[in-house]
mmCIF file of C-alpha atoms in Angstrom:
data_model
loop_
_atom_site.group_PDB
_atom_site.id
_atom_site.type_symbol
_atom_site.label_atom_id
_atom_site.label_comp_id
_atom_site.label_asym_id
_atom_site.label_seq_id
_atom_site.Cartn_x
_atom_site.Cartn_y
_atom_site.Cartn_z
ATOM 1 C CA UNK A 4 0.000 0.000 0.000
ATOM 2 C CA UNK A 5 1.309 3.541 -0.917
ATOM 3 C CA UNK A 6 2.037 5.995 1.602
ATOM 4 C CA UNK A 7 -0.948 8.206 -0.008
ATOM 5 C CA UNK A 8 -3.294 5.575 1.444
ATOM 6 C CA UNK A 9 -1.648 5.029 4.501
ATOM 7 C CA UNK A 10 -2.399 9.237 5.059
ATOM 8 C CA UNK A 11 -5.633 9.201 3.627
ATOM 9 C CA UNK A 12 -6.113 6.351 6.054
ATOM 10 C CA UNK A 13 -4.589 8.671 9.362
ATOM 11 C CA UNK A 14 -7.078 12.021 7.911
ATOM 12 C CA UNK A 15 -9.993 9.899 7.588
ATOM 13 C CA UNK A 16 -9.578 8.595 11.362
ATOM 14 C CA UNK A 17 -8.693 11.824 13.094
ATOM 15 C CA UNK A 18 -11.685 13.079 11.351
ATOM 16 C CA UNK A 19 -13.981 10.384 12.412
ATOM 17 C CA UNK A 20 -12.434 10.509 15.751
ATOM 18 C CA UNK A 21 -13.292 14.000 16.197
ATOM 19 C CA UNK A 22 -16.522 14.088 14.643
ATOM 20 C CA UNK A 23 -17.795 11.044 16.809
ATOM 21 C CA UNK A 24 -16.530 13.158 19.912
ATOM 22 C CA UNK A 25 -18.401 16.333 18.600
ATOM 23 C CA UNK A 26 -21.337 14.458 18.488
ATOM 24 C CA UNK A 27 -21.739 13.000 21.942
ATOM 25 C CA UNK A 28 -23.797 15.413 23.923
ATOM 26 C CA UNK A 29 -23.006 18.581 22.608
ATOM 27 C CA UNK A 30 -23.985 21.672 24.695
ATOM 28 C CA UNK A 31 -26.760 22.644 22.212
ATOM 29 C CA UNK A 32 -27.641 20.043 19.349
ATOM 30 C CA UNK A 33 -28.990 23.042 16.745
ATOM 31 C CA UNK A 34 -26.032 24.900 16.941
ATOM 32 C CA UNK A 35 -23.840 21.423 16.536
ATOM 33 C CA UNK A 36 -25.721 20.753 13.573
ATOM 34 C CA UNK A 37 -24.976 24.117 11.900
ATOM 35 C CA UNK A 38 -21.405 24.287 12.898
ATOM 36 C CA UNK A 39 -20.200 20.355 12.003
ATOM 37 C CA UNK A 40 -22.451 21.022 8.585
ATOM 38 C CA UNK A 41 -18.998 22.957 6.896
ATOM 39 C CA UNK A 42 -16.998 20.146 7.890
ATOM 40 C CA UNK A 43 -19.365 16.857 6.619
ATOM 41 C CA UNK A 44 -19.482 18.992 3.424
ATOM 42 C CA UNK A 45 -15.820 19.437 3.346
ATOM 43 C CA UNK A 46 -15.427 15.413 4.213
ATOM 44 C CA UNK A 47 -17.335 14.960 0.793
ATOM 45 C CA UNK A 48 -15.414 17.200 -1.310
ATOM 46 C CA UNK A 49 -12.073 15.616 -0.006
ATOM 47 C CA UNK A 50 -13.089 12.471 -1.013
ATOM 48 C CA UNK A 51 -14.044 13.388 -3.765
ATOM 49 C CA UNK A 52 -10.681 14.637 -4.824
ATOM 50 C CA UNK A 53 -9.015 12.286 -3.628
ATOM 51 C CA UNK A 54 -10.229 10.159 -6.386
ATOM 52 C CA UNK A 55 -10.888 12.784 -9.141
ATOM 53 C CA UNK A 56 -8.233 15.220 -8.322
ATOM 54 C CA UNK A 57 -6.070 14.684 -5.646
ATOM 55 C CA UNK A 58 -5.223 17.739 -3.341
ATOM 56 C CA UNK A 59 -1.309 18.860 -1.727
ATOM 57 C CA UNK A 60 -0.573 16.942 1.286
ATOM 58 C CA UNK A 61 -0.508 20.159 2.915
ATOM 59 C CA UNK A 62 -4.429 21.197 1.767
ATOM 60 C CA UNK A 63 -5.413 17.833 2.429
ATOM 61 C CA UNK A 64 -3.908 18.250 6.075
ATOM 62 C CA UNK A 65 -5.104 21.723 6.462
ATOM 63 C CA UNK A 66 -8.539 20.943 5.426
ATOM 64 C CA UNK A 67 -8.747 18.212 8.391
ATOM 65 C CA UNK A 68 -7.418 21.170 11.190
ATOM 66 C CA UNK A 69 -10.131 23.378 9.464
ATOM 67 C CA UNK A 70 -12.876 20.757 10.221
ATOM 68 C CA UNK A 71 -11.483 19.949 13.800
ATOM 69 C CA UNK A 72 -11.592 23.604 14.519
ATOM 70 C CA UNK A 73 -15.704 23.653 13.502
ATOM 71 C CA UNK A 74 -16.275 20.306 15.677
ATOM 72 C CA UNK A 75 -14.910 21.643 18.345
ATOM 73 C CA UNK A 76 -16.562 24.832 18.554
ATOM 74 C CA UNK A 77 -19.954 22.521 17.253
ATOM 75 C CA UNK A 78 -19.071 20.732 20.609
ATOM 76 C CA UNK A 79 -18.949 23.439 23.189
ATOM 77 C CA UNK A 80 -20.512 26.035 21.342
ATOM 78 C CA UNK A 81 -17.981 28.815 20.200
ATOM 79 C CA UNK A 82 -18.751 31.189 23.242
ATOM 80 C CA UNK A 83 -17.876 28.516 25.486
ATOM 81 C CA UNK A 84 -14.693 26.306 24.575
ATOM 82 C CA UNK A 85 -13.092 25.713 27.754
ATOM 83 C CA UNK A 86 -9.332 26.247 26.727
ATOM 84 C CA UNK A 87 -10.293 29.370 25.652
ATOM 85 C CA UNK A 88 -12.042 30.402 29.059
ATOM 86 C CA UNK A 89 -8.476 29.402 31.000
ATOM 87 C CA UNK A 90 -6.789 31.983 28.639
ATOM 88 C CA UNK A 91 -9.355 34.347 29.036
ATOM 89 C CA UNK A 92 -8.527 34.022 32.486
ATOM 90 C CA UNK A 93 -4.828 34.051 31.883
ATOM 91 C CA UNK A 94 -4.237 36.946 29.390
ATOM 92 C CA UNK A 95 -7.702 39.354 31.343
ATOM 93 C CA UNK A 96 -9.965 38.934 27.846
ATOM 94 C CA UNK A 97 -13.738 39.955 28.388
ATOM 95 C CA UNK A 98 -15.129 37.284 26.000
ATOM 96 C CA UNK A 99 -14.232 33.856 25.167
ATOM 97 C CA UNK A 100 -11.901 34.265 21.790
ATOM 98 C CA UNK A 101 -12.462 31.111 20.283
ATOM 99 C CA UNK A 102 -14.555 32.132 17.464
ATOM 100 C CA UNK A 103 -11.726 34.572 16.184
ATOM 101 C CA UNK A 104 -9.542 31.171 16.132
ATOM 102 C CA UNK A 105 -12.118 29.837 13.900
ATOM 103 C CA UNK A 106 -12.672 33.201 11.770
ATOM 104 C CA UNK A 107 -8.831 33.396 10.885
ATOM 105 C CA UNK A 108 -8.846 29.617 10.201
ATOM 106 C CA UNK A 109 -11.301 30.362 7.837
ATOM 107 C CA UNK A 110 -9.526 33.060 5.938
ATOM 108 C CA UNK A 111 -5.835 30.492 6.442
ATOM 109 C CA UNK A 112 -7.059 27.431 5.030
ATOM 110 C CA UNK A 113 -9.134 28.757 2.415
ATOM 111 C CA UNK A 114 -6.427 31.094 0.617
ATOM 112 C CA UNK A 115 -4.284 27.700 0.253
ATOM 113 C CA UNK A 116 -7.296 25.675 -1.280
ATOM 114 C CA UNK A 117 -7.926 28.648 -3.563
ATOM 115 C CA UNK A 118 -4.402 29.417 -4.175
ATOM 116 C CA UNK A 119 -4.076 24.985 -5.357
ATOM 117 C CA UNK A 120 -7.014 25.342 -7.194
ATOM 118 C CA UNK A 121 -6.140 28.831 -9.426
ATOM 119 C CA UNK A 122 -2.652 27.587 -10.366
ATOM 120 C CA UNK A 123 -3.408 24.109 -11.110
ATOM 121 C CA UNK A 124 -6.247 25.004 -13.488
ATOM 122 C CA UNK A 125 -4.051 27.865 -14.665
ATOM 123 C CA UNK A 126 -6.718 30.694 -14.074
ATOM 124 C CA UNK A 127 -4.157 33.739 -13.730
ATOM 125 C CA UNK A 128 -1.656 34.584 -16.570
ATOM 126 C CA UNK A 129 0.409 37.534 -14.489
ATOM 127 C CA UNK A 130 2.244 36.778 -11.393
ATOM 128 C CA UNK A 131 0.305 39.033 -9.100
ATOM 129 C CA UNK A 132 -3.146 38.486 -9.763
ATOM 130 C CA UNK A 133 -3.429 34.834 -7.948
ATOM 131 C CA UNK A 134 -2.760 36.518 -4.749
ATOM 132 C CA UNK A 135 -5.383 39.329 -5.067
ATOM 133 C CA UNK A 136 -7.978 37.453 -6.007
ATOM 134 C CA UNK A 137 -7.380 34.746 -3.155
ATOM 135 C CA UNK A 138 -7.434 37.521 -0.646
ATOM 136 C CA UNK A 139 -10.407 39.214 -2.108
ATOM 137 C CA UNK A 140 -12.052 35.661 -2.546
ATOM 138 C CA UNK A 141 -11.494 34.735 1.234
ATOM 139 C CA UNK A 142 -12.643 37.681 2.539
ATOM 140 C CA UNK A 143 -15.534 37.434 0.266
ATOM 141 C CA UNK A 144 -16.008 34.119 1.772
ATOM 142 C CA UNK A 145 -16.007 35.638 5.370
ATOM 143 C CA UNK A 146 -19.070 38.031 4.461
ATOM 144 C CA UNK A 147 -20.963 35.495 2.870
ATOM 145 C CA UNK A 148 -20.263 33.264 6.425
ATOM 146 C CA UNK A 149 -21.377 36.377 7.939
ATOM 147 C CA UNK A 150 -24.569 36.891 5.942
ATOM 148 C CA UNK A 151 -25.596 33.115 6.919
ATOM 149 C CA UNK A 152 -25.031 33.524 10.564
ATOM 150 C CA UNK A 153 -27.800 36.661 10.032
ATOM 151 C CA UNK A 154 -29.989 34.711 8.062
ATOM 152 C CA UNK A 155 -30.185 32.006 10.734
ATOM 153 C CA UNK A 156 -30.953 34.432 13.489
ATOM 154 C CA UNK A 157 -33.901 35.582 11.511
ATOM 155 C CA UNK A 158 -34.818 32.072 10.765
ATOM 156 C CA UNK A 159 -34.392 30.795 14.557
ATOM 157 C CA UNK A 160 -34.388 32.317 17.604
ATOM 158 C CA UNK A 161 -33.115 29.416 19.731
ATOM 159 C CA UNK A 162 -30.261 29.068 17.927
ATOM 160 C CA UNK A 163 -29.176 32.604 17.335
ATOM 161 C CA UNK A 164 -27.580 33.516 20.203
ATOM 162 C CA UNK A 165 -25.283 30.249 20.020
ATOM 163 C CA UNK A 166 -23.982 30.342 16.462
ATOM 164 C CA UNK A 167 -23.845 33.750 16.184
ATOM 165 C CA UNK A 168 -21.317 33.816 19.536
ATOM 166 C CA UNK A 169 -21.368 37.972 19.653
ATOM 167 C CA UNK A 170 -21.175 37.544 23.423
ATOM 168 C CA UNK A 171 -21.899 41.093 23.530
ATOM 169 C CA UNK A 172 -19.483 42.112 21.058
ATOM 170 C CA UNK A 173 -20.558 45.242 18.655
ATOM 171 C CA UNK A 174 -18.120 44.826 16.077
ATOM 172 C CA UNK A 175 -18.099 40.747 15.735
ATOM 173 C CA UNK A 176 -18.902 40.837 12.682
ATOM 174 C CA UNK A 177 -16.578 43.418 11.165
ATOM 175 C CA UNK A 178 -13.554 41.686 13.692
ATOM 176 C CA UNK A 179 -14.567 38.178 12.166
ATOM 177 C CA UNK A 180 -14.033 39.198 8.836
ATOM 178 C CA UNK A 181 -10.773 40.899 9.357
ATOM 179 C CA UNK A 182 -9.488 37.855 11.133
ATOM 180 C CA UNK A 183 -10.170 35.823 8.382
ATOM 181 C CA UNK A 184 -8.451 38.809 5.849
ATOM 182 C CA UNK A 185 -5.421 38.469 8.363
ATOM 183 C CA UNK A 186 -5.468 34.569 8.005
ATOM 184 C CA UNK A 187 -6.095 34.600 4.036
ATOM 185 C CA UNK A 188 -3.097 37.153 3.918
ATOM 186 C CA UNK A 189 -0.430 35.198 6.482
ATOM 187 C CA UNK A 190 -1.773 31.836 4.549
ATOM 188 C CA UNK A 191 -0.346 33.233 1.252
ATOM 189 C CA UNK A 192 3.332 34.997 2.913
ATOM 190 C CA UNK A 193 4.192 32.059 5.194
ATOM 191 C CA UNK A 194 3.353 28.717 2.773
ATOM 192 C CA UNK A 195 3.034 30.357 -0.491
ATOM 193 C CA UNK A 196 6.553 28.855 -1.203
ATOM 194 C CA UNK A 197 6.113 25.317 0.303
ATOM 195 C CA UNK A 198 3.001 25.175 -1.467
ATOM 196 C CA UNK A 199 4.707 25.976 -4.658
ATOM 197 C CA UNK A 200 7.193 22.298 -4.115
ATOM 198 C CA UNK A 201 4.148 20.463 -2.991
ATOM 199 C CA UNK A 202 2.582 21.177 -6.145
ATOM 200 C CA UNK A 203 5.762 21.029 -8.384
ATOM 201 C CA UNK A 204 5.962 17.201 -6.655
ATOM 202 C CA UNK A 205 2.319 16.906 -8.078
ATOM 203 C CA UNK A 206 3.128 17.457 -11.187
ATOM 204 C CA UNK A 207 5.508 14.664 -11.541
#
C-alpha cells in the first residue's frame, strides 16, 4: 500500500475521531448541527478529490485542522470552549476568543485551497493576480459566512444567540471578517513557497 493511502487512512480517522466526539452530547444540538455542517461537506469534497483530483498533502492536512476547529466549537458552542475560558482568564480577555480562532482559520485554510485550485487550473496569466484574487475571494467568503449567521438568526431564535457567539461584542462581525483577511493574507506569505514544491511534486 502507498504511503498516499496510509495518510488518507490517518485524515480519515482523526476526522472520524473527532466528529464522533463532537457528536456525543453537545452543549446545544442546533447549533452542533450548523457548525459540524462545513466540515461533513468538506469530508465529501475531499473524497471526492481524492479520487478525481487529488489535493497537496498540505491542503489535504489543512482541510482536516479546518474541520477539527468547527467540531470543536460545534461541541462546546464557540462562546464557550473551555481552553479558551483558561486563557481568558490568563491573558484578562472579556469574551471567550475562540470564534476569532475559527474566523482566521477560515480566511488560512481557504487562501491555500484557492491558491491549489487557481494555479493548477491555470486561471491567472500575471504573477500578481493569484494573490489578489485569493485575498479578495477569502474575505468574500467571510461576508458570505457572515450573511448566513444573520440569516439564521432571523430564521431561529433558539439558535441565534449560540452560532452567532457575539457575546456582547458590537463589532463581531466586522472583527470576524478581518481575522479571516489576516489569516487569508499570512496563509499566502508564510506557505506560499512550500506550497509551490508540494505542487511542483504533483506534477511529476
Amino acid at each position: 500500500m502507498t504511503g498516499r493511502f496510509w495518510s488518507a487512512l490517518i485524515w480519515a480517522l482523526v476526522f472520524f475521531a473527532v466528529f464522533i466526539w463532537s457528536a456525543i452530547a453537545p452543549k446545544d444540538r442546533a447549533t452542533w448541527v450548523l457548525e459540524v455542517l462545513p466540515a461533513v461537506i468538506g469530508f465529501a469534497l475531499v473524497a471526492w478529490c481524492f479520487v478525481r483530483f487529488p489535493l497537496t498533502p498540505l491542503v489535504y492536512w489543512l482541510i482536516l485542522a479546518h474541520a477539527i476547529v468547527l467540531m470543536v466549537g460545534g461541541h462546546y458552542t464557540y462562546a464557550e470552549v473551555p481552553l479558551f475560558d483558561w486563557l481568558g482568564d490568563h491573558f484578562g480577555w472579556e469574551r471567550n476568543n475562540y470564534d476569532k480562532l475559527g474566523h482566521f482559520v477560515q480566511g488560512f485554510v481557504p487562501a491555500l485551497v484557492a491558491r491549489e485550485v487557481v494555479i493548477r487550473f491555470q486561471v491567472f496569466a500575471q504573477r500578481g493576480w493569484p494573490s489578489f484574487f485569493i485575498v479578495c475571494f477569502c474575505l468574500a467568503f467571510s461576508a458570505f459566512y457572515e450573511l448566513i449567521e444573520w440569516w439564521v438568526a432571523l430564521a431561529s431564535e433558539q439558535a441565534a444567540e449560540s452560532f452567532l457567539g457575539t457575546q456582547g461584542y458590537v463589532w463581531d462581525t466586522q472583527s470576524d471578517m478581518a481575522w479571516a483577511l489576516s489569516g487569508a493574507i499570512l496563509a499566502l506569505g508564510l506557505l506560499g513557497r512550500y506550497h509551490d514544491r508540494q505542487l511542483a511534486a504533483l506534477d511529476r
